Amino acid sequence: MAMTEKRRVLYRQGSGFWRMTAKWALFFGALALLDGGLLRSWGDALVWPMIGILLWVPFGIGVVWYPKKDQKVVLTTRELRVRRKRLPMEKVNLLHVARLWLEGRSTADGGEPVAEWARSERLVWVPLWDGRAFGVEFRDPAAFAKVLGAFAVEACGGPDIVRARAAAETYPEPHPTRPRRTADANDGSWLDVLDIFD
């Protein structure tokens, strides 16, 4: 498989926490300046920062309680990083990813075309050569699927080589790995994204 040696960053997803906080501060700060400087007094304008803080608190708590949607994800030519965990590209079945991408599909659950994904779909399955596939959650899964699909085609040598290899080679069909059961069978836990790196 033709793999480039350069560690190019193909996809990056940050938490979005500080960007959202900065926008929040700018918006309510501008309201305070407008209210205090033009409409009413500076004492009355203090109500806007207070409203902003009260509305921001649920957002901050939500990010802390549900970090997977906004977890840091970086895809390079050598590895996939989710938070501090790393998965080498050598373990990823890029041929399967490239084949699906050339068919207009991707590794979302069910293999639906990216353009037809429901907005509620956030999980992209990363297939491994051993037949397993693990879900990674994204804010914009279609964007990641496009980058991963295009990279897989390039890494495998191009569309013609992908089609030839897909027709000649056999590998186990990737199946999504089910959530690991914990001691408490009723805890309702979902698939641990970091299982992919075990």
mmCIF file of N, CA and C in Angstrom, residues 15-141:
data_model
loop_
_atom_site.group_PDB
_atom_site.id
_atom_site.type_symbol
_atom_site.label_atom_id
_atom_site.label_comp_id
_atom_site.label_asym_id
_atom_site.label_seq_id
_atom_site.Cartn_x
_atom_site.Cartn_y
_atom_site.Cartn_z
ATOM 1 N N SER A 15 -12.665 20.873 20.485
ATOM 2 C CA SER A 15 -13.847 20.793 21.346
ATOM 3 C C SER A 15 -14.895 21.837 20.984
ATOM 4 N N GLY A 16 -14.471 22.962 20.424
ATOM 5 C CA GLY A 16 -15.401 24.043 20.131
ATOM 6 C C GLY A 16 -15.821 24.827 21.363
ATOM 7 N N PHE A 17 -15.314 24.421 22.529
ATOM 8 C CA PHE A 17 -15.753 25.025 23.794
ATOM 9 C C PHE A 17 -15.334 26.494 23.872
ATOM 10 N N TRP A 18 -14.053 26.775 23.656
ATOM 11 C CA TRP A 18 -13.577 28.149 23.820
ATOM 12 C C TRP A 18 -14.061 29.047 22.690
ATOM 13 N N ARG A 19 -14.242 28.487 21.489
ATOM 14 C CA ARG A 19 -14.781 29.290 20.384
ATOM 15 C C ARG A 19 -16.202 29.741 20.697
ATOM 16 N N MET A 20 -16.999 28.805 21.215
ATOM 17 C CA MET A 20 -18.375 29.150 21.574
ATOM 18 C C MET A 20 -18.396 30.146 22.726
ATOM 19 N N THR A 21 -17.507 29.949 23.706
ATOM 20 C CA THR A 21 -17.454 30.863 24.846
ATOM 21 C C THR A 21 -17.076 32.271 24.399
ATOM 22 N N ALA A 22 -16.120 32.372 23.457
ATOM 23 C CA ALA A 22 -15.707 33.687 22.957
ATOM 24 C C ALA A 22 -16.851 34.385 22.231
ATOM 25 N N LYS A 23 -17.599 33.639 21.419
ATOM 26 C CA LYS A 23 -18.748 34.233 20.728
ATOM 27 C C LYS A 23 -19.801 34.694 21.728
ATOM 28 N N TRP A 24 -20.009 33.875 22.761
ATOM 29 C CA TRP A 24 -20.981 34.218 23.803
ATOM 30 C C TRP A 24 -20.577 35.528 24.486
ATOM 31 N N ALA A 25 -19.282 35.640 24.839
ATOM 32 C CA ALA A 25 -18.804 36.838 25.531
ATOM 33 C C ALA A 25 -18.900 38.070 24.641
ATOM 34 N N LEU A 26 -18.563 37.922 23.353
ATOM 35 C CA LEU A 26 -18.640 39.055 22.438
ATOM 36 C C LEU A 26 -20.080 39.533 22.268
ATOM 37 N N PHE A 27 -21.021 38.587 22.157
ATOM 38 C CA PHE A 27 -22.414 38.955 21.937
ATOM 39 C C PHE A 27 -22.985 39.714 23.129
ATOM 40 N N PHE A 28 -22.831 39.148 24.330
ATOM 41 C CA PHE A 28 -23.410 39.801 25.502
ATOM 42 C C PHE A 28 -22.585 41.015 25.930
ATOM 43 N N GLY A 29 -21.291 41.018 25.603
ATOM 44 C CA GLY A 29 -20.502 42.221 25.850
ATOM 45 C C GLY A 29 -20.950 43.373 24.977
ATOM 46 N N ALA A 30 -21.257 43.075 23.699
ATOM 47 C CA ALA A 30 -21.744 44.114 22.799
ATOM 48 C C ALA A 30 -23.097 44.645 23.256
ATOM 49 N N LEU A 31 -23.963 43.752 23.741
ATOM 50 C CA LEU A 31 -25.250 44.206 24.270
ATOM 51 C C LEU A 31 -25.061 45.133 25.469
ATOM 52 N N ALA A 32 -24.105 44.777 26.345
ATOM 53 C CA ALA A 32 -23.850 45.618 27.515
ATOM 54 C C ALA A 32 -23.332 46.989 27.108
ATOM 55 N N LEU A 33 -22.409 47.038 26.124
ATOM 56 C CA LEU A 33 -21.876 48.310 25.662
ATOM 57 C C LEU A 33 -22.967 49.163 25.012
ATOM 58 N N LEU A 34 -23.810 48.525 24.199
ATOM 59 C CA LEU A 34 -24.895 49.251 23.547
ATOM 60 C C LEU A 34 -25.888 49.790 24.567
ATOM 61 N N ASP A 35 -26.220 48.953 25.546
ATOM 62 C CA ASP A 35 -27.203 49.361 26.548
ATOM 63 C C ASP A 35 -26.637 50.468 27.438
ATOM 64 N N GLY A 36 -25.392 50.282 27.882
ATOM 65 C CA GLY A 36 -24.807 51.264 28.794
ATOM 66 C C GLY A 36 -24.411 52.555 28.121
ATOM 67 N N GLY A 37 -23.926 52.463 26.875
ATOM 68 C CA GLY A 37 -23.440 53.656 26.199
ATOM 69 C C GLY A 37 -24.506 54.450 25.499
ATOM 70 N N LEU A 38 -25.582 53.801 25.036
ATOM 71 C CA LEU A 38 -26.573 54.503 24.227
ATOM 72 C C LEU A 38 -27.980 54.481 24.790
ATOM 73 N N LEU A 39 -28.385 53.395 25.403
ATOM 74 C CA LEU A 39 -29.793 53.245 25.765
ATOM 75 C C LEU A 39 -30.071 53.612 27.207
ATOM 76 N N ARG A 40 -29.359 52.990 28.133
ATOM 77 C CA ARG A 40 -29.644 53.234 29.551
ATOM 78 C C ARG A 40 -28.344 53.520 30.282
ATOM 79 N N SER A 41 -28.293 53.218 31.553
ATOM 80 C CA SER A 41 -27.086 53.484 32.338
ATOM 81 C C SER A 41 -26.200 52.244 32.363
ATOM 82 N N TRP A 42 -24.944 52.466 32.788
ATOM 83 C CA TRP A 42 -24.008 51.328 32.892
ATOM 84 C C TRP A 42 -24.454 50.352 33.971
ATOM 85 N N GLY A 43 -25.111 50.880 34.991
ATOM 86 C CA GLY A 43 -25.621 49.976 36.029
ATOM 87 C C GLY A 43 -26.681 49.029 35.476
ATOM 88 N N ASP A 44 -27.573 49.558 34.626
ATOM 89 C CA ASP A 44 -28.584 48.701 34.006
ATOM 90 C C ASP A 44 -27.970 47.728 33.000
ATOM 91 N N ALA A 45 -26.855 48.125 32.383
ATOM 92 C CA ALA A 45 -26.237 47.278 31.368
ATOM 93 C C ALA A 45 -25.594 46.031 31.963
ATOM 94 N N LEU A 46 -25.338 46.035 33.267
ATOM 95 C CA LEU A 46 -24.728 44.858 33.902
ATOM 96 C C LEU A 46 -25.637 43.638 33.846
ATOM 97 N N VAL A 47 -26.928 43.873 33.573
ATOM 98 C CA VAL A 47 -27.849 42.740 33.513
ATOM 99 C C VAL A 47 -27.510 41.813 32.345
ATOM 100 N N TRP A 48 -26.929 42.359 31.264
ATOM 101 C CA TRP A 48 -26.633 41.524 30.095
ATOM 102 C C TRP A 48 -25.521 40.511 30.352
ATOM 103 N N PRO A 49 -24.388 40.911 30.965
ATOM 104 C CA PRO A 49 -23.397 39.873 31.326
ATOM 105 C C PRO A 49 -23.962 38.819 32.269
ATOM 106 N N MET A 50 -24.823 39.244 33.193
ATOM 107 C CA MET A 50 -25.416 38.270 34.123
ATOM 108 C C MET A 50 -26.319 37.278 33.375
ATOM 109 N N ILE A 51 -27.109 37.786 32.422
ATOM 110 C CA ILE A 51 -27.952 36.892 31.616
ATOM 111 C C ILE A 51 -27.077 35.944 30.795
ATOM 112 N N GLY A 52 -25.994 36.484 30.223
ATOM 113 C CA GLY A 52 -25.085 35.644 29.444
ATOM 114 C C GLY A 52 -24.491 34.519 30.275
ATOM 115 N N ILE A 53 -24.063 34.822 31.497
ATOM 116 C CA ILE A 53 -23.483 33.793 32.369
ATOM 117 C C ILE A 53 -24.520 32.734 32.709
ATOM 118 N N LEU A 54 -25.745 33.174 33.030
ATOM 119 C CA LEU A 54 -26.795 32.219 33.392
ATOM 120 C C LEU A 54 -27.149 31.303 32.220
ATOM 121 N N LEU A 55 -27.136 31.833 30.999
ATOM 122 C CA LEU A 55 -27.439 31.003 29.835
ATOM 123 C C LEU A 55 -26.262 30.135 29.424
ATOM 124 N N TRP A 56 -25.029 30.585 29.717
ATOM 125 C CA TRP A 56 -23.839 29.831 29.332
ATOM 126 C C TRP A 56 -23.628 28.615 30.224
ATOM 127 N N VAL A 57 -24.044 28.697 31.487
ATOM 128 C CA VAL A 57 -23.780 27.607 32.437
ATOM 129 C C VAL A 57 -24.300 26.257 31.943
ATOM 130 N N PRO A 58 -25.566 26.155 31.452
ATOM 131 C CA PRO A 58 -26.004 24.836 30.956
ATOM 132 C C PRO A 58 -25.160 24.316 29.800
ATOM 133 N N PHE A 59 -24.698 25.232 28.928
ATOM 134 C CA PHE A 59 -23.844 24.816 27.826
ATOM 135 C C PHE A 59 -22.530 24.247 28.349
ATOM 136 N N GLY A 60 -21.918 24.940 29.307
ATOM 137 C CA GLY A 60 -20.665 24.457 29.878
ATOM 138 C C GLY A 60 -20.823 23.120 30.567
ATOM 139 N N ILE A 61 -21.909 22.970 31.319
ATOM 140 C CA ILE A 61 -22.164 21.695 31.989
ATOM 141 C C ILE A 61 -22.379 20.588 30.958
ATOM 142 N N GLY A 62 -23.086 20.907 29.862
ATOM 143 C CA GLY A 62 -23.331 19.901 28.829
ATOM 144 C C GLY A 62 -22.050 19.414 28.184
ATOM 145 N N VAL A 63 -21.097 20.324 27.950
ATOM 146 C CA VAL A 63 -19.821 19.923 27.358
ATOM 147 C C VAL A 63 -19.067 19.000 28.306
ATOM 148 N N VAL A 64 -19.119 19.299 29.607
ATOM 149 C CA VAL A 64 -18.419 18.469 30.591
ATOM 150 C C VAL A 64 -19.078 17.103 30.719
ATOM 151 N N TRP A 65 -20.389 17.066 30.717
ATOM 152 C CA TRP A 65 -21.104 15.802 30.903
ATOM 153 C C TRP A 65 -21.108 14.950 29.646
ATOM 154 N N TYR A 66 -21.024 15.545 28.457
ATOM 155 C CA TYR A 66 -21.094 14.780 27.221
ATOM 156 C C TYR A 66 -19.918 15.168 26.325
ATOM 157 N N PRO A 67 -18.722 14.706 26.673
ATOM 158 C CA PRO A 67 -17.539 15.156 25.955
ATOM 159 C C PRO A 67 -17.315 14.467 24.623
ATOM 160 N N LYS A 68 -17.947 13.300 24.364
ATOM 161 C CA LYS A 68 -17.606 12.549 23.158
ATOM 162 C C LYS A 68 -17.955 13.302 21.884
ATOM 163 N N LYS A 69 -19.092 14.020 21.914
ATOM 164 C CA LYS A 69 -19.488 14.748 20.713
ATOM 165 C C LYS A 69 -18.461 15.798 20.349
ATOM 166 N N ASP A 70 -17.811 16.382 21.315
ATOM 167 C CA ASP A 70 -16.863 17.464 21.088
ATOM 168 C C ASP A 70 -15.441 17.055 21.421
ATOM 169 N N GLN A 71 -15.145 15.755 21.382
ATOM 170 C CA GLN A 71 -13.802 15.313 21.724
ATOM 171 C C GLN A 71 -12.816 15.730 20.636
ATOM 172 N N LYS A 72 -11.552 15.828 21.011
ATOM 173 C CA LYS A 72 -10.527 16.199 20.050
ATOM 174 C C LYS A 72 -10.187 14.998 19.183
ATOM 175 N N VAL A 73 -10.323 15.154 17.869
ATOM 176 C CA VAL A 73 -10.026 14.096 16.908
ATOM 177 C C VAL A 73 -9.083 14.672 15.864
ATOM 178 N N VAL A 74 -7.989 13.958 15.602
ATOM 179 C CA VAL A 74 -7.025 14.383 14.584
ATOM 180 C C VAL A 74 -6.717 13.182 13.700
ATOM 181 N N LEU A 75 -6.889 13.344 12.393
ATOM 182 C CA LEU A 75 -6.534 12.310 11.430
ATOM 183 C C LEU A 75 -5.320 12.784 10.641
ATOM 184 N N THR A 76 -4.252 12.009 10.701
ATOM 185 C CA THR A 76 -3.053 12.301 9.920
ATOM 186 C C THR A 76 -2.807 11.142 8.966
ATOM 187 N N THR A 77 -1.773 11.262 8.155
ATOM 188 C CA THR A 77 -1.461 10.200 7.211
ATOM 189 C C THR A 77 -0.911 8.962 7.908
ATOM 190 N N ARG A 78 -0.602 9.054 9.178
ATOM 191 C CA ARG A 78 -0.038 7.913 9.904
ATOM 192 C C ARG A 78 -0.947 7.335 10.970
ATOM 193 N N GLU A 79 -1.878 8.139 11.491
ATOM 194 C CA GLU A 79 -2.652 7.653 12.624
ATOM 195 C C GLU A 79 -3.939 8.437 12.777
ATOM 196 N N LEU A 80 -4.852 7.836 13.542
ATOM 197 C CA LEU A 80 -6.073 8.506 13.969
ATOM 198 C C LEU A 80 -5.972 8.696 15.470
ATOM 199 N N ARG A 81 -6.103 9.940 15.923
ATOM 200 C CA ARG A 81 -6.003 10.235 17.343
ATOM 201 C C ARG A 81 -7.365 10.704 17.857
ATOM 202 N N VAL A 82 -7.828 10.062 18.913
ATOM 203 C CA VAL A 82 -9.039 10.480 19.614
ATOM 204 C C VAL A 82 -8.617 10.801 21.037
ATOM 205 N N ARG A 83 -8.725 12.080 21.392
ATOM 206 C CA ARG A 83 -8.163 12.566 22.649
ATOM 207 C C ARG A 83 -6.679 12.220 22.687
ATOM 208 N N ARG A 84 -6.237 11.413 23.663
ATOM 209 C CA ARG A 84 -4.821 11.070 23.764
ATOM 210 C C ARG A 84 -4.510 9.690 23.216
ATOM 211 N N LYS A 85 -5.513 8.991 22.706
ATOM 212 C CA LYS A 85 -5.322 7.645 22.191
ATOM 213 C C LYS A 85 -5.009 7.687 20.707
ATOM 214 N N ARG A 86 -4.219 6.707 20.240
ATOM 215 C CA ARG A 86 -3.772 6.712 18.855
ATOM 216 C C ARG A 86 -4.014 5.358 18.206
ATOM 217 N N LEU A 87 -4.416 5.381 16.944
ATOM 218 C CA LEU A 87 -4.606 4.174 16.157
ATOM 219 C C LEU A 87 -3.772 4.301 14.887
ATOM 220 N N PRO A 88 -2.732 3.457 14.706
ATOM 221 C CA PRO A 88 -1.920 3.531 13.487
ATOM 222 C C PRO A 88 -2.747 3.196 12.250
ATOM 223 N N MET A 89 -2.452 3.856 11.147
ATOM 224 C CA MET A 89 -3.165 3.603 9.907
ATOM 225 C C MET A 89 -2.940 2.186 9.399
ATOM 226 N N GLU A 90 -1.855 1.529 9.800
ATOM 227 C CA GLU A 90 -1.588 0.165 9.351
ATOM 228 C C GLU A 90 -2.671 -0.804 9.822
ATOM 229 N N LYS A 91 -3.366 -0.473 10.899
ATOM 230 C CA LYS A 91 -4.414 -1.351 11.417
ATOM 231 C C LYS A 91 -5.772 -1.103 10.764
ATOM 232 N N VAL A 92 -5.893 0.029 10.066
ATOM 233 C CA VAL A 92 -7.172 0.397 9.457
ATOM 234 C C VAL A 92 -7.273 -0.231 8.072
ATOM 235 N N ASN A 93 -8.411 -0.821 7.762
ATOM 236 C CA ASN A 93 -8.663 -1.420 6.452
ATOM 237 C C ASN A 93 -9.012 -0.312 5.459
ATOM 238 N N LEU A 94 -7.979 0.356 4.976
ATOM 239 C CA LEU A 94 -8.191 1.468 4.056
ATOM 240 C C LEU A 94 -8.751 1.001 2.720
ATOM 241 N N LEU A 95 -8.472 -0.247 2.331
ATOM 242 C CA LEU A 95 -9.031 -0.757 1.085
ATOM 243 C C LEU A 95 -10.558 -0.811 1.158
ATOM 244 N N HIS A 96 -11.078 -1.246 2.291
ATOM 245 C CA HIS A 96 -12.535 -1.280 2.465
ATOM 246 C C HIS A 96 -13.113 0.133 2.451
ATOM 247 N N VAL A 97 -12.456 1.051 3.135
ATOM 248 C CA VAL A 97 -12.906 2.444 3.136
ATOM 249 C C VAL A 97 -12.898 3.007 1.722
ATOM 250 N N ALA A 98 -11.806 2.753 0.968
ATOM 251 C CA ALA A 98 -11.694 3.274 -0.391
ATOM 252 C C ALA A 98 -12.740 2.653 -1.311
ATOM 253 N N ARG A 99 -12.980 1.353 -1.180
ATOM 254 C CA ARG A 99 -13.978 0.687 -2.032
ATOM 255 C C ARG A 99 -15.361 1.281 -1.803
ATOM 256 N N LEU A 100 -15.741 1.434 -0.544
ATOM 257 C CA LEU A 100 -17.045 2.020 -0.253
ATOM 258 C C LEU A 100 -17.137 3.448 -0.784
ATOM 259 N N TRP A 101 -16.060 4.204 -0.627
ATOM 260 C CA TRP A 101 -16.094 5.604 -1.054
ATOM 261 C C TRP A 101 -16.282 5.713 -2.562
ATOM 262 N N LEU A 102 -15.625 4.828 -3.330
ATOM 263 C CA LEU A 102 -15.796 4.852 -4.776
ATOM 264 C C LEU A 102 -17.202 4.429 -5.192
ATOM 265 N N GLU A 103 -17.891 3.691 -4.319
ATOM 266 C CA GLU A 103 -19.276 3.305 -4.583
ATOM 267 C C GLU A 103 -20.266 4.375 -4.125
ATOM 268 N N GLY A 104 -19.738 5.493 -3.614
ATOM 269 C CA GLY A 104 -20.606 6.571 -3.153
ATOM 270 C C GLY A 104 -21.112 6.371 -1.744
ATOM 271 N N ARG A 105 -20.523 5.412 -1.032
ATOM 272 C CA ARG A 105 -20.938 5.136 0.342
ATOM 273 C C ARG A 105 -19.790 5.445 1.280
ATOM 274 N N SER A 106 -20.032 5.190 2.550
ATOM 275 C CA SER A 106 -18.964 5.379 3.527
ATOM 276 C C SER A 106 -19.167 4.387 4.656
ATOM 277 N N THR A 107 -18.356 4.531 5.707
ATOM 278 C CA THR A 107 -18.361 3.544 6.779
ATOM 279 C C THR A 107 -19.308 3.917 7.904
ATOM 280 N N ALA A 108 -20.321 4.692 7.602
ATOM 281 C CA ALA A 108 -21.360 4.908 8.601
ATOM 282 C C ALA A 108 -22.149 3.617 8.758
ATOM 283 N N ASP A 109 -22.829 3.474 9.841
ATOM 284 C CA ASP A 109 -23.581 2.255 10.093
ATOM 285 C C ASP A 109 -24.638 2.078 8.998
ATOM 286 N N GLY A 110 -24.587 0.956 8.307
ATOM 287 C CA GLY A 110 -25.522 0.695 7.230
ATOM 288 C C GLY A 110 -24.976 1.032 5.854
ATOM 289 N N GLY A 111 -23.899 1.810 5.786
ATOM 290 C CA GLY A 111 -23.277 2.110 4.508
ATOM 291 C C GLY A 111 -24.088 3.027 3.605
ATOM 292 N N GLU A 112 -24.955 3.861 4.169
ATOM 293 C CA GLU A 112 -25.741 4.770 3.349
ATOM 294 C C GLU A 112 -24.838 5.822 2.706
ATOM 295 N N PRO A 113 -25.245 6.342 1.526
ATOM 296 C CA PRO A 113 -24.478 7.440 0.935
ATOM 297 C C PRO A 113 -24.387 8.619 1.900
ATOM 298 N N VAL A 114 -23.248 9.277 1.871
ATOM 299 C CA VAL A 114 -23.015 10.377 2.807
ATOM 300 C C VAL A 114 -24.080 11.452 2.655
ATOM 301 N N ALA A 115 -24.486 11.726 1.418
ATOM 302 C CA ALA A 115 -25.466 12.783 1.188
ATOM 303 C C ALA A 115 -26.820 12.458 1.804
ATOM 304 N N GLU A 116 -27.074 11.199 2.110
ATOM 305 C CA GLU A 116 -28.365 10.798 2.648
ATOM 306 C C GLU A 116 -28.331 10.565 4.151
ATOM 307 N N TRP A 117 -27.223 10.875 4.799
ATOM 308 C CA TRP A 117 -27.155 10.670 6.238
ATOM 309 C C TRP A 117 -28.141 11.586 6.946
ATOM 310 N N ALA A 118 -28.794 11.032 7.947
ATOM 311 C CA ALA A 118 -29.677 11.857 8.779
ATOM 312 C C ALA A 118 -28.834 12.755 9.665
ATOM 313 N N ARG A 119 -29.383 13.898 10.027
ATOM 314 C CA ARG A 119 -28.640 14.848 10.862
ATOM 315 C C ARG A 119 -28.317 14.254 12.230
ATOM 316 N N SER A 120 -29.134 13.280 12.646
ATOM 317 C CA SER A 120 -28.875 12.648 13.944
ATOM 318 C C SER A 120 -27.732 11.647 13.888
ATOM 319 N N GLU A 121 -27.280 11.274 12.682
ATOM 320 C CA GLU A 121 -26.183 10.314 12.539
ATOM 321 C C GLU A 121 -24.867 10.996 12.869
ATOM 322 N N ARG A 122 -24.204 10.524 13.899
ATOM 323 C CA ARG A 122 -22.938 11.137 14.304
ATOM 324 C C ARG A 122 -21.794 10.135 14.337
ATOM 325 N N LEU A 123 -22.076 8.870 14.091
ATOM 326 C CA LEU A 123 -21.080 7.828 14.268
ATOM 327 C C LEU A 123 -20.507 7.401 12.921
ATOM 328 N N VAL A 124 -19.181 7.345 12.842
ATOM 329 C CA VAL A 124 -18.484 6.802 11.680
ATOM 330 C C VAL A 124 -17.734 5.563 12.133
ATOM 331 N N TRP A 125 -17.903 4.463 11.393
ATOM 332 C CA TRP A 125 -17.245 3.208 11.757
ATOM 333 C C TRP A 125 -15.889 3.136 11.082
ATOM 334 N N VAL A 126 -14.863 2.850 11.868
ATOM 335 C CA VAL A 126 -13.492 2.704 11.370
ATOM 336 C C VAL A 126 -13.194 1.212 11.283
ATOM 337 N N PRO A 127 -13.093 0.639 10.070
ATOM 338 C CA PRO A 127 -12.883 -0.803 9.932
ATOM 339 C C PRO A 127 -11.412 -1.177 10.096
ATOM 340 N N LEU A 128 -11.168 -2.303 10.746
ATOM 341 C CA LEU A 128 -9.817 -2.822 10.924
ATOM 342 C C LEU A 128 -9.626 -4.074 10.070
ATOM 343 N N TRP A 129 -8.375 -4.452 9.856
ATOM 344 C CA TRP A 129 -8.079 -5.609 9.019
ATOM 345 C C TRP A 129 -8.535 -6.914 9.652
ATOM 346 N N ASP A 130 -8.717 -6.947 10.970
ATOM 347 C CA ASP A 130 -9.118 -8.194 11.624
ATOM 348 C C ASP A 130 -10.629 -8.415 11.596
ATOM 349 N N GLY A 131 -11.372 -7.536 10.931
ATOM 350 C CA GLY A 131 -12.802 -7.721 10.806
ATOM 351 C C GLY A 131 -13.631 -6.924 11.790
ATOM 352 N N ARG A 132 -12.991 -6.259 12.721
ATOM 353 C CA ARG A 132 -13.736 -5.419 13.650
ATOM 354 C C ARG A 132 -13.933 -4.031 13.053
ATOM 355 N N ALA A 133 -14.913 -3.320 13.582
ATOM 356 C CA ALA A 133 -15.142 -1.926 13.206
ATOM 357 C C ALA A 133 -15.613 -1.187 14.442
ATOM 358 N N PHE A 134 -15.020 -0.048 14.700
ATOM 359 C CA PHE A 134 -15.319 0.714 15.902
ATOM 360 C C PHE A 134 -15.886 2.072 15.539
ATOM 361 N N GLY A 135 -16.835 2.519 16.336
ATOM 362 C CA GLY A 135 -17.488 3.790 16.080
ATOM 363 C C GLY A 135 -16.769 4.952 16.737
ATOM 364 N N VAL A 136 -16.598 6.016 15.972
ATOM 365 C CA VAL A 136 -16.044 7.266 16.487
ATOM 366 C C VAL A 136 -17.082 8.350 16.240
ATOM 367 N N GLU A 137 -17.363 9.148 17.247
ATOM 368 C CA GLU A 137 -18.430 10.137 17.171
ATOM 369 C C GLU A 137 -17.890 11.500 16.777
ATOM 370 N N PHE A 138 -18.623 12.188 15.899
ATOM 371 C CA PHE A 138 -18.191 13.476 15.369
ATOM 372 C C PHE A 138 -19.337 14.477 15.405
ATOM 373 N N ARG A 139 -18.983 15.766 15.478
ATOM 374 C CA ARG A 139 -19.987 16.799 15.302
ATOM 375 C C ARG A 139 -20.467 16.828 13.856
ATOM 376 N N ASP A 140 -19.530 16.644 12.912
ATOM 377 C CA ASP A 140 -19.853 16.639 11.482
ATOM 378 C C ASP A 140 -19.271 15.368 10.878
ATOM 379 N N PRO A 141 -19.961 14.229 11.009
ATOM 380 C CA PRO A 141 -19.394 12.965 10.536
ATOM 381 C C PRO A 141 -19.192 12.918 9.034
#
